[in-house]
């Protein structure tokens, strides 16, 4: 089953690749490794903003992390042409905009991890770091940044 | 002198590999690079929690970082079979749960770095980023996340 | 045009490689990838300290990020012998010491990104993660940490 099949089964339509808002690019390849810029949660209603544990609940955060992962897949689809070129999701860094007494980062980050494993299968399983930060650009609820191993058959560009 | 010898000399018994608490795995290999999930400080008395500069002193933090590094070595021992398969500790990211006016992150992170260099020798010397975050999962005192270069003789799995 | 030429055109003289203040090294090479330790902003007047959105404006932050990038280039020059050995700047992680209501991280991080692209040209374009943290070592205003792809002709050391 391909990632595209799974997305169809889940009723998810990927957004266009995410645009850059500063002087950076959305991903850089080195060897067979792709470093991807941090993605924020954007839904049909716009960017999800606010702090976990103050403005947003852990459930809100789970949904936001899932939305950010969908934005990330949109970028990967655009940059790679196909999600089948994802050989392995290696590492995911979740930075969560949170109040100082927030403790449910694991549950929030699982919103991204669950979606990525659901769509990519075993190759979606990743090492992870989830932390709470005091502020994020535009007061977005979270950012997820990943390192991806590409399939070896990807032609060098 | 092997890492196992040094651990014996230091009187350190490695814990079992650290378990995952969410939908992630403890490490992912890509090429000869191993990305390892963030490790928290757990001792015989349980997880070390609280904020540096509020609930914990820099000395407490140094001990917590050392404990997290020991947990990390337990995971590496379990995942790799032997710490001799660590060719080089490349990068260590220390995220320290800290009050806004805390400034001694370097001294805290050295608790992990000192232990890793003590056990692994020259191959334990690493690039580092140490930052203070406003909250961490379960209010743990810190997390350390590493990138490891594996020895080239490790059979591909 | 070389990076050295661009630095001359910009009137920038690189500082000496940055020293380590704890038990870490300033960079570690694995394969053709160089992981570089977090760099802080140091100018002729000393380290730039304080929190964005409280003690410092976004404009101050832009200048501080530019200063940190210059320190980073000084380290790369020292460790690599020449900035021409930078094949590609792959990833930049900006951690910004900021008040909880600060939102202009993108503008601040661009201070580093603009300088690096200005000096390195296209090979300076990088993936990025910019976050606001609650505290940093010595209350410095920010840290930038990078992953660099080296040119393939660099002799293995």
CSV table of C-alpha atoms in Angstrom, one decimal:
chain,number,residue,atom,x,y,z
A,1,UNK,CA,0.0,0.0,0.0
A,2,UNK,CA,1.4,3.4,-1.0
A,3,UNK,CA,1.3,6.5,1.0
A,4,UNK,CA,-1.0,8.0,-1.6
A,5,UNK,CA,-3.4,5.1,-1.1
A,6,UNK,CA,-3.3,5.6,2.7
A,7,UNK,CA,-4.0,9.3,2.3
A,8,UNK,CA,-7.0,8.5,0.1
A,9,UNK,CA,-8.2,5.9,2.7
A,10,UNK,CA,-7.9,8.5,5.4
A,11,UNK,CA,-9.6,11.2,3.4
A,12,UNK,CA,-6.6,13.5,3.5
A,13,UNK,CA,-5.8,15.7,0.6
A,14,UNK,CA,-2.3,17.1,0.9
A,15,UNK,CA,-1.9,20.9,0.7
A,16,UNK,CA,0.6,22.5,-1.7
A,17,UNK,CA,4.2,22.6,-0.5
A,18,UNK,CA,4.7,25.0,2.3
A,19,UNK,CA,6.1,28.4,1.4
A,20,UNK,CA,9.1,29.9,3.2
A,21,UNK,CA,8.5,33.1,5.2
A,22,UNK,CA,12.1,34.1,5.5
A,23,UNK,CA,15.5,33.6,3.9
A,24,UNK,CA,15.5,29.8,4.0
A,25,UNK,CA,14.4,26.9,1.8
A,26,UNK,CA,12.0,24.2,2.7
A,27,UNK,CA,14.4,21.3,2.5
A,28,UNK,CA,18.1,20.6,1.6
A,29,UNK,CA,19.4,17.3,0.5
A,30,UNK,CA,22.8,16.0,1.4
A,31,UNK,CA,23.7,12.5,0.2
A,32,UNK,CA,20.6,10.4,0.8
A,33,UNK,CA,19.5,12.6,3.7
A,34,UNK,CA,16.9,15.3,3.5
A,35,UNK,CA,16.8,18.0,6.2
A,36,UNK,CA,13.4,19.6,6.2
A,37,UNK,CA,12.5,23.1,7.6
A,38,UNK,CA,10.2,23.3,10.6
A,39,UNK,CA,6.6,23.1,9.7
A,40,UNK,CA,3.8,24.8,11.6
A,41,UNK,CA,0.1,23.7,11.8
A,42,UNK,CA,-2.1,25.3,9.1
A,43,UNK,CA,-5.6,24.1,8.5
A,44,UNK,CA,-8.4,25.4,6.3
A,45,UNK,CA,-9.1,27.9,9.1
A,46,UNK,CA,-5.5,29.3,9.0
A,47,UNK,CA,-2.5,28.8,11.3
A,48,UNK,CA,-3.2,27.2,14.7
A,49,UNK,CA,-1.9,29.7,17.3
A,50,UNK,CA,-1.6,29.9,21.1
A,51,UNK,CA,0.2,28.2,23.9
A,52,UNK,CA,-0.5,24.6,25.1
A,53,UNK,CA,-1.6,24.6,28.7
A,54,UNK,CA,-2.9,28.2,28.5
A,55,UNK,CA,-4.8,28.8,25.3
A,56,UNK,CA,-5.0,25.2,24.0
A,57,UNK,CA,-5.6,21.8,25.5
A,58,UNK,CA,-3.5,18.7,24.8
A,59,UNK,CA,-6.3,17.5,22.5
A,60,UNK,CA,-6.0,20.8,20.6
A,61,UNK,CA,-2.3,20.2,20.4
A,62,UNK,CA,-2.7,16.7,19.1
A,63,UNK,CA,-4.9,18.0,16.3
A,64,UNK,CA,-2.4,20.8,15.6
A,65,UNK,CA,0.5,18.4,15.4
A,66,UNK,CA,-1.4,16.2,13.0
A,67,UNK,CA,-2.1,19.3,10.9
A,68,UNK,CA,1.6,20.2,10.9
A,69,UNK,CA,2.5,16.7,9.8
A,70,UNK,CA,0.0,16.9,6.9
A,71,UNK,CA,1.6,20.2,5.9
A,72,UNK,CA,5.0,18.5,6.1
A,73,UNK,CA,3.8,15.7,3.8
A,74,UNK,CA,2.6,18.3,1.3
A,75,UNK,CA,6.1,19.8,1.2
A,76,UNK,CA,7.7,16.3,0.8
A,77,UNK,CA,5.3,15.4,-1.9
A,78,UNK,CA,6.1,18.6,-3.8
A,79,UNK,CA,9.9,18.4,-3.2
A,80,UNK,CA,10.3,14.7,-3.9
A,81,UNK,CA,7.5,14.2,-6.5
A,82,UNK,CA,6.3,11.1,-4.6
A,83,UNK,CA,6.1,10.1,-0.9
A,84,UNK,CA,7.5,6.7,-2.1
A,85,UNK,CA,10.9,8.4,-2.2
A,86,UNK,CA,10.8,8.6,1.6
A,87,UNK,CA,12.9,5.6,2.6
A,88,UNK,CA,12.7,6.2,6.3
A,89,UNK,CA,11.6,9.0,8.5
A,90,UNK,CA,14.7,9.2,10.7
A,91,UNK,CA,14.1,11.9,13.3
A,92,UNK,CA,11.3,14.3,14.3
A,93,UNK,CA,11.9,17.3,16.5
A,94,UNK,CA,8.6,18.7,18.0
A,95,UNK,CA,8.9,22.1,19.6
A,96,UNK,CA,5.7,23.0,21.4
A,97,UNK,CA,4.6,26.5,22.4
A,98,UNK,CA,3.6,25.8,26.0
A,99,UNK,CA,3.0,27.4,29.3
A,100,UNK,CA,5.8,26.6,31.9
A,101,UNK,CA,3.6,24.1,33.8
A,102,UNK,CA,2.6,22.1,30.7
A,103,UNK,CA,3.7,18.4,30.9
A,104,UNK,CA,1.8,16.6,28.1
A,105,UNK,CA,4.3,17.1,25.3
A,106,UNK,CA,4.4,13.4,24.5
A,107,UNK,CA,0.6,13.3,23.8
A,108,UNK,CA,0.8,16.4,21.6
A,109,UNK,CA,3.8,15.2,19.6
A,110,UNK,CA,2.0,11.9,19.0
A,111,UNK,CA,-0.5,13.8,16.8
A,112,UNK,CA,2.3,14.2,14.3
A,113,UNK,CA,3.9,10.8,14.9
A,114,UNK,CA,0.6,8.9,14.6
A,115,UNK,CA,-0.3,10.5,11.3
A,116,UNK,CA,3.2,9.9,9.8
A,117,UNK,CA,3.2,6.3,10.8
A,118,UNK,CA,-0.4,5.9,9.6
A,119,UNK,CA,0.5,7.2,6.2
A,120,UNK,CA,4.1,5.9,5.8
A,121,UNK,CA,3.8,2.6,7.7
A,122,UNK,CA,6.9,1.1,9.2
A,123,UNK,CA,9.2,3.5,7.3
A,124,UNK,CA,7.4,6.3,9.2
A,125,UNK,CA,8.7,5.2,12.6
A,126,UNK,CA,11.2,7.8,13.9
A,127,UNK,CA,13.5,8.8,16.7
A,128,UNK,CA,12.0,11.9,18.5
A,129,UNK,CA,12.7,14.9,20.7
A,130,UNK,CA,9.7,16.8,22.1
A,131,UNK,CA,10.2,19.9,24.1
A,132,UNK,CA,8.2,22.9,25.3
A,133,UNK,CA,9.4,26.3,24.1
A,134,UNK,CA,8.3,29.7,25.5
A,135,UNK,CA,7.5,31.3,22.1
A,136,UNK,CA,7.3,30.5,18.4
A,137,UNK,CA,7.1,32.6,15.2
A,138,UNK,CA,3.7,34.2,14.9
A,139,UNK,CA,2.6,32.5,18.1
A,140,UNK,CA,2.0,29.2,16.3
A,141,UNK,CA,1.1,26.3,18.6
A,142,UNK,CA,4.1,24.1,17.5
A,143,UNK,CA,6.7,23.3,14.9
A,144,UNK,CA,7.8,19.9,13.7
A,145,UNK,CA,11.2,19.5,11.9
A,146,UNK,CA,12.3,16.2,10.4
A,147,UNK,CA,15.3,14.4,8.9
A,148,UNK,CA,14.4,11.9,6.2
A,149,UNK,CA,16.3,9.1,4.5
A,150,UNK,CA,15.6,9.0,0.8
A,151,UNK,CA,15.2,5.8,-1.2
A,152,UNK,CA,18.5,4.9,-2.9
A,153,UNK,CA,17.0,4.9,-6.3
A,154,UNK,CA,16.3,8.6,-6.3
A,155,UNK,CA,18.3,10.1,-9.1
A,156,UNK,CA,20.9,12.6,-7.9
A,157,UNK,CA,19.9,16.1,-8.6
B,1,UNK,CA,40.3,0.3,27.4
B,2,UNK,CA,36.7,-0.4,26.4
B,3,UNK,CA,33.7,1.5,27.4
B,4,UNK,CA,32.6,-1.5,29.4
B,5,UNK,CA,35.9,-1.5,31.3
B,6,UNK,CA,35.5,2.2,32.0
B,7,UNK,CA,31.9,1.7,33.3
B,8,UNK,CA,33.2,-1.0,35.6
B,9,UNK,CA,36.0,1.3,36.9
B,10,UNK,CA,33.4,4.0,37.5
B,11,UNK,CA,31.1,1.6,39.3
B,12,UNK,CA,28.3,2.3,36.8
B,13,UNK,CA,25.9,-0.4,35.9
B,14,UNK,CA,23.9,0.5,32.8
B,15,UNK,CA,20.1,0.4,33.0
B,16,UNK,CA,18.0,-1.5,30.4
B,17,UNK,CA,17.4,0.3,27.2
B,18,UNK,CA,15.0,3.2,27.7
B,19,UNK,CA,11.4,2.5,26.7
B,20,UNK,CA,9.3,4.7,24.4
B,21,UNK,CA,6.4,6.5,26.0
B,22,UNK,CA,4.7,7.6,22.7
B,23,UNK,CA,4.6,6.6,19.0
B,24,UNK,CA,8.3,6.8,18.4
B,25,UNK,CA,11.3,4.5,18.6
B,26,UNK,CA,14.5,5.0,20.6
B,27,UNK,CA,16.8,5.2,17.7
B,28,UNK,CA,16.9,5.1,13.9
B,29,UNK,CA,19.9,4.2,11.8
B,30,UNK,CA,20.6,5.9,8.4
B,31,UNK,CA,23.8,4.9,6.7
B,32,UNK,CA,26.4,4.9,9.5
B,33,UNK,CA,24.6,7.5,11.5
B,34,UNK,CA,22.3,6.7,14.4
B,35,UNK,CA,19.8,9.3,15.5
B,36,UNK,CA,18.8,8.7,19.1
B,37,UNK,CA,15.6,9.8,20.8
B,38,UNK,CA,15.8,12.4,23.6
B,39,UNK,CA,16.7,10.8,27.0
B,40,UNK,CA,15.5,12.0,30.3
B,41,UNK,CA,17.2,11.6,33.7
B,42,UNK,CA,16.0,8.5,35.5
B,43,UNK,CA,17.8,7.2,38.7
B,44,UNK,CA,17.0,4.5,41.2
B,45,UNK,CA,14.6,7.1,42.8
B,46,UNK,CA,12.7,7.7,39.6
B,47,UNK,CA,12.7,10.5,37.0
B,48,UNK,CA,14.4,13.8,38.1
B,49,UNK,CA,11.8,16.5,37.7
B,50,UNK,CA,11.7,20.3,38.2
B,51,UNK,CA,13.1,23.4,36.8
B,52,UNK,CA,16.7,24.5,37.0
B,53,UNK,CA,17.0,27.8,38.7
B,54,UNK,CA,13.7,27.3,40.5
B,55,UNK,CA,13.3,23.8,41.9
B,56,UNK,CA,16.9,22.5,41.2
B,57,UNK,CA,20.4,24.0,41.4
B,58,UNK,CA,23.0,23.8,38.7
B,59,UNK,CA,24.6,21.0,40.8
B,60,UNK,CA,21.4,19.1,40.8
B,61,UNK,CA,21.2,19.7,37.0
B,62,UNK,CA,24.8,18.4,36.5
B,63,UNK,CA,23.8,15.1,38.3
B,64,UNK,CA,20.6,14.9,36.3
B,65,UNK,CA,22.5,15.3,33.0
B,66,UNK,CA,24.9,12.6,34.1
B,67,UNK,CA,22.0,10.3,34.9
B,68,UNK,CA,20.4,11.0,31.5
B,69,UNK,CA,23.7,10.2,29.8
B,70,UNK,CA,23.8,6.8,31.7
B,71,UNK,CA,20.2,6.1,30.5
B,72,UNK,CA,21.3,7.0,27.0
B,73,UNK,CA,24.3,4.6,27.2
B,74,UNK,CA,21.9,1.9,28.4
B,75,UNK,CA,19.8,2.4,25.2
B,76,UNK,CA,22.9,2.4,23.0
B,77,UNK,CA,24.2,-0.8,24.6
B,78,UNK,CA,20.8,-2.5,24.0
B,79,UNK,CA,20.4,-1.2,20.4
B,80,UNK,CA,24.0,-1.8,19.3
B,81,UNK,CA,24.9,-4.8,21.4
B,82,UNK,CA,28.2,-3.1,22.4
B,83,UNK,CA,29.3,0.4,23.1
B,84,UNK,CA,32.4,-0.4,20.9
B,85,UNK,CA,30.1,0.1,17.9
B,86,UNK,CA,30.0,3.8,18.8
B,87,UNK,CA,32.6,5.2,16.4
B,88,UNK,CA,32.1,8.8,17.4
B,89,UNK,CA,29.6,10.8,19.4
B,90,UNK,CA,28.9,13.5,16.9
B,91,UNK,CA,26.4,15.9,18.4
B,92,UNK,CA,24.6,16.3,21.7
B,93,UNK,CA,21.5,18.6,22.1
B,94,UNK,CA,20.8,19.4,25.7
B,95,UNK,CA,17.4,20.9,26.4
B,96,UNK,CA,17.2,22.1,30.0
B,97,UNK,CA,13.9,22.8,31.8
B,98,UNK,CA,14.8,26.1,33.4
B,99,UNK,CA,13.5,29.3,34.9
B,100,UNK,CA,13.7,32.4,32.6
B,101,UNK,CA,16.7,33.8,34.5
B,102,UNK,CA,18.7,30.6,34.6
B,103,UNK,CA,22.2,31.0,33.0
B,104,UNK,CA,24.3,28.0,33.9
B,105,UNK,CA,23.3,25.7,31.1
B,106,UNK,CA,26.9,25.0,30.2
B,107,UNK,CA,27.7,23.6,33.6
B,108,UNK,CA,24.5,21.5,33.6
B,109,UNK,CA,25.1,20.0,30.1
B,110,UNK,CA,28.7,19.2,31.2
B,111,UNK,CA,27.2,16.5,33.5
B,112,UNK,CA,26.3,14.6,30.4
B,113,UNK,CA,29.4,15.5,28.3
B,114,UNK,CA,31.8,14.7,31.2
B,115,UNK,CA,30.3,11.2,31.6
B,116,UNK,CA,30.2,10.4,27.9
B,117,UNK,CA,33.8,11.5,27.4
B,118,UNK,CA,34.8,9.6,30.6
B,119,UNK,CA,33.2,6.4,29.3
B,120,UNK,CA,33.9,6.7,25.6
B,121,UNK,CA,37.2,8.5,25.6
B,122,UNK,CA,38.2,10.7,22.6
B,123,UNK,CA,35.4,9.2,20.5
B,124,UNK,CA,33.0,10.7,23.1
B,125,UNK,CA,33.9,14.3,22.3
B,126,UNK,CA,31.0,16.0,20.5
B,127,UNK,CA,29.6,19.2,19.1
B,128,UNK,CA,26.8,20.6,21.4
B,129,UNK,CA,23.9,22.8,21.7
B,130,UNK,CA,22.6,23.6,25.2
B,131,UNK,CA,19.4,25.6,25.6
B,132,UNK,CA,16.9,26.4,28.3
B,133,UNK,CA,13.3,25.4,27.6
B,134,UNK,CA,10.2,26.5,29.5
B,135,UNK,CA,8.7,23.0,29.9
B,136,UNK,CA,9.4,19.3,29.2
B,137,UNK,CA,7.3,16.1,29.2
B,138,UNK,CA,6.3,15.2,32.7
B,139,UNK,CA,8.3,18.2,34.0
B,140,UNK,CA,11.6,16.3,33.7
B,141,UNK,CA,14.6,18.4,34.4
B,142,UNK,CA,16.2,17.9,31.0
B,143,UNK,CA,16.5,15.9,27.9
B,144,UNK,CA,19.6,14.9,25.9
B,145,UNK,CA,19.4,13.9,22.3
B,146,UNK,CA,22.4,12.7,20.3
B,147,UNK,CA,23.7,11.8,16.8
B,148,UNK,CA,26.2,8.9,16.8
B,149,UNK,CA,28.5,7.7,14.0
B,150,UNK,CA,28.7,4.0,14.0
B,151,UNK,CA,31.9,2.0,13.4
B,152,UNK,CA,32.1,1.0,9.8
B,153,UNK,CA,32.4,-2.7,10.6
B,154,UNK,CA,28.8,-2.8,12.0
B,155,UNK,CA,27.0,-5.3,9.7
B,156,UNK,CA,24.1,-3.6,7.9
B,157,UNK,CA,20.8,-4.6,9.4
C,1,UNK,CA,33.5,34.9,-6.3
C,2,UNK,CA,34.8,33.2,-3.2
C,3,UNK,CA,33.4,33.6,0.3
C,4,UNK,CA,36.7,35.4,1.2
C,5,UNK,CA,36.1,37.9,-1.6
C,6,UNK,CA,32.5,38.5,-0.4
C,7,UNK,CA,33.7,39.0,3.2
C,8,UNK,CA,36.2,41.6,1.9
C,9,UNK,CA,33.5,43.4,-0.2
C,10,UNK,CA,31.2,43.4,2.9
C,11,UNK,CA,34.0,44.8,5.1
C,12,UNK,CA,33.8,41.8,7.4
C,13,UNK,CA,36.9,40.5,9.1
C,14,UNK,CA,36.3,37.0,10.6
C,15,UNK,CA,37.1,36.5,14.3
C,16,UNK,CA,39.3,33.6,15.5
C,17,UNK,CA,37.5,30.3,15.8
C,18,UNK,CA,35.1,30.3,18.7
C,19,UNK,CA,36.4,28.7,21.9
C,20,UNK,CA,34.5,26.0,23.8
C,21,UNK,CA,33.3,26.9,27.3
C,22,UNK,CA,32.5,23.4,28.4
C,23,UNK,CA,33.4,19.8,27.7
C,24,UNK,CA,32.6,19.8,24.0
C,25,UNK,CA,34.3,20.6,20.7
C,26,UNK,CA,33.3,23.2,18.2
C,27,UNK,CA,32.6,20.8,15.4
C,28,UNK,CA,32.6,17.1,14.6
C,29,UNK,CA,32.9,15.6,11.1
C,30,UNK,CA,31.1,12.4,10.1
C,31,UNK,CA,31.4,11.4,6.5
C,32,UNK,CA,31.0,14.6,4.5
C,33,UNK,CA,28.8,16.2,7.1
C,34,UNK,CA,30.1,18.6,9.7
C,35,UNK,CA,28.0,19.2,12.8
C,36,UNK,CA,28.8,22.5,14.4
C,37,UNK,CA,28.3,23.6,18.0
C,38,UNK,CA,25.8,26.3,18.8
C,39,UNK,CA,27.3,29.8,18.3
C,40,UNK,CA,26.4,32.9,20.3
C,41,UNK,CA,26.6,36.5,19.2
C,42,UNK,CA,29.9,38.1,20.2
C,43,UNK,CA,30.9,41.5,18.9
C,44,UNK,CA,33.7,43.9,19.6
C,45,UNK,CA,31.6,45.0,22.6
C,46,UNK,CA,31.3,41.5,24.0
C,47,UNK,CA,28.5,38.9,24.0
C,48,UNK,CA,25.0,40.2,23.1
C,49,UNK,CA,22.8,39.3,26.1
C,50,UNK,CA,19.1,39.8,27.0
C,51,UNK,CA,15.7,38.6,25.9
C,52,UNK,CA,14.0,39.5,22.6
C,53,UNK,CA,10.7,41.2,23.3
C,54,UNK,CA,11.9,42.3,26.7
C,55,UNK,CA,15.4,43.7,26.7
C,56,UNK,CA,16.0,43.6,22.9
C,57,UNK,CA,14.0,44.5,19.8
C,58,UNK,CA,13.7,42.4,16.7
C,59,UNK,CA,16.2,44.8,15.1
C,60,UNK,CA,18.6,44.1,17.9
C,61,UNK,CA,18.0,40.4,17.4
C,62,UNK,CA,18.6,40.6,13.6
C,63,UNK,CA,22.0,42.3,14.3
C,64,UNK,CA,22.8,39.7,17.0
C,65,UNK,CA,22.0,36.8,14.7
C,66,UNK,CA,24.2,38.3,12.0
C,67,UNK,CA,27.0,38.6,14.6
C,68,UNK,CA,26.5,35.0,15.6
C,69,UNK,CA,26.8,33.9,12.0
C,70,UNK,CA,30.0,35.8,11.6
C,71,UNK,CA,31.4,34.0,14.7
C,72,UNK,CA,30.2,30.7,13.1
C,73,UNK,CA,32.1,31.6,9.9
C,74,UNK,CA,35.2,32.3,11.9
C,75,UNK,CA,35.0,28.8,13.4
C,76,UNK,CA,34.4,27.2,10.0
C,77,UNK,CA,37.3,29.1,8.5
C,78,UNK,CA,39.6,27.9,11.3
C,79,UNK,CA,38.3,24.3,11.3
C,80,UNK,CA,38.2,23.8,7.6
C,81,UNK,CA,41.1,26.1,6.5
C,82,UNK,CA,38.9,27.7,3.9
C,83,UNK,CA,35.2,28.5,3.5
C,84,UNK,CA,35.4,27.0,0.0
C,85,UNK,CA,35.3,23.7,1.7
C,86,UNK,CA,31.6,24.4,2.6
C,87,UNK,CA,29.8,22.6,-0.1
C,88,UNK,CA,26.4,23.4,1.2
C,89,UNK,CA,24.9,24.9,4.4
C,90,UNK,CA,22.3,22.2,5.1
C,91,UNK,CA,20.4,23.2,8.2
C,92,UNK,CA,20.3,26.1,10.6
C,93,UNK,CA,18.7,25.9,14.1
C,94,UNK,CA,18.1,29.3,15.6
C,95,UNK,CA,17.2,29.3,19.3
C,96,UNK,CA,16.2,32.7,20.4
C,97,UNK,CA,16.1,33.9,24.0
C,98,UNK,CA,12.7,35.5,24.0
C,99,UNK,CA,9.8,36.7,26.2
C,100,UNK,CA,6.7,34.4,26.0
C,101,UNK,CA,4.8,36.9,23.8
C,102,UNK,CA,7.6,37.4,21.3
C,103,UNK,CA,6.5,36.5,17.7
C,104,UNK,CA,9.2,37.8,15.3
C,105,UNK,CA,11.6,34.9,15.4
C,106,UNK,CA,11.6,34.7,11.6
C,107,UNK,CA,12.9,38.3,11.2
C,108,UNK,CA,15.6,37.7,13.9
C,109,UNK,CA,16.8,34.4,12.4
C,110,UNK,CA,17.0,36.1,9.0
C,111,UNK,CA,19.9,38.1,10.4
C,112,UNK,CA,22.0,34.9,10.4
C,113,UNK,CA,20.5,33.5,7.1
C,114,UNK,CA,20.9,36.8,5.2
C,115,UNK,CA,24.6,37.0,6.1
C,116,UNK,CA,25.3,33.4,5.3
C,117,UNK,CA,23.6,33.5,1.9
C,118,UNK,CA,25.3,36.9,1.3
C,119,UNK,CA,28.8,35.4,2.0
C,120,UNK,CA,28.3,31.8,0.7
C,121,UNK,CA,25.9,32.5,-2.2
C,122,UNK,CA,23.6,29.7,-3.3
C,123,UNK,CA,25.4,27.1,-1.3
C,124,UNK,CA,24.5,29.1,1.8
C,125,UNK,CA,20.7,28.4,1.4
C,126,UNK,CA,19.6,26.2,4.2
C,127,UNK,CA,16.6,24.5,5.8
C,128,UNK,CA,15.8,26.1,9.1
C,129,UNK,CA,14.1,25.8,12.5
C,130,UNK,CA,13.6,29.0,14.5
C,131,UNK,CA,12.2,28.8,18.0
C,132,UNK,CA,12.0,30.9,21.1
C,133,UNK,CA,13.5,29.6,24.3
C,134,UNK,CA,13.1,30.8,27.8
C,135,UNK,CA,16.8,31.0,28.7
C,136,UNK,CA,20.2,30.5,27.3
C,137,UNK,CA,23.8,30.1,28.7
C,138,UNK,CA,25.0,33.4,30.2
C,139,UNK,CA,21.7,35.0,29.1
C,140,UNK,CA,23.0,35.4,25.5
C,141,UNK,CA,20.4,36.6,23.0
C,142,UNK,CA,20.4,33.6,20.8
C,143,UNK,CA,22.4,30.6,19.5
C,144,UNK,CA,22.7,29.3,16.0
C,145,UNK,CA,23.7,25.7,15.3
C,146,UNK,CA,24.3,24.3,11.8
C,147,UNK,CA,24.9,21.2,9.8
C,148,UNK,CA,27.3,21.6,6.8
C,149,UNK,CA,28.0,19.4,3.8
C,150,UNK,CA,31.6,19.5,3.0
C,151,UNK,CA,33.0,19.6,-0.5
C,152,UNK,CA,33.9,16.0,-1.6
C,153,UNK,CA,37.5,17.0,-2.3
C,154,UNK,CA,38.3,17.6,1.3
C,155,UNK,CA,41.0,15.1,2.3
C,156,UNK,CA,39.7,12.7,4.9
C,157,UNK,CA,41.3,13.4,8.3
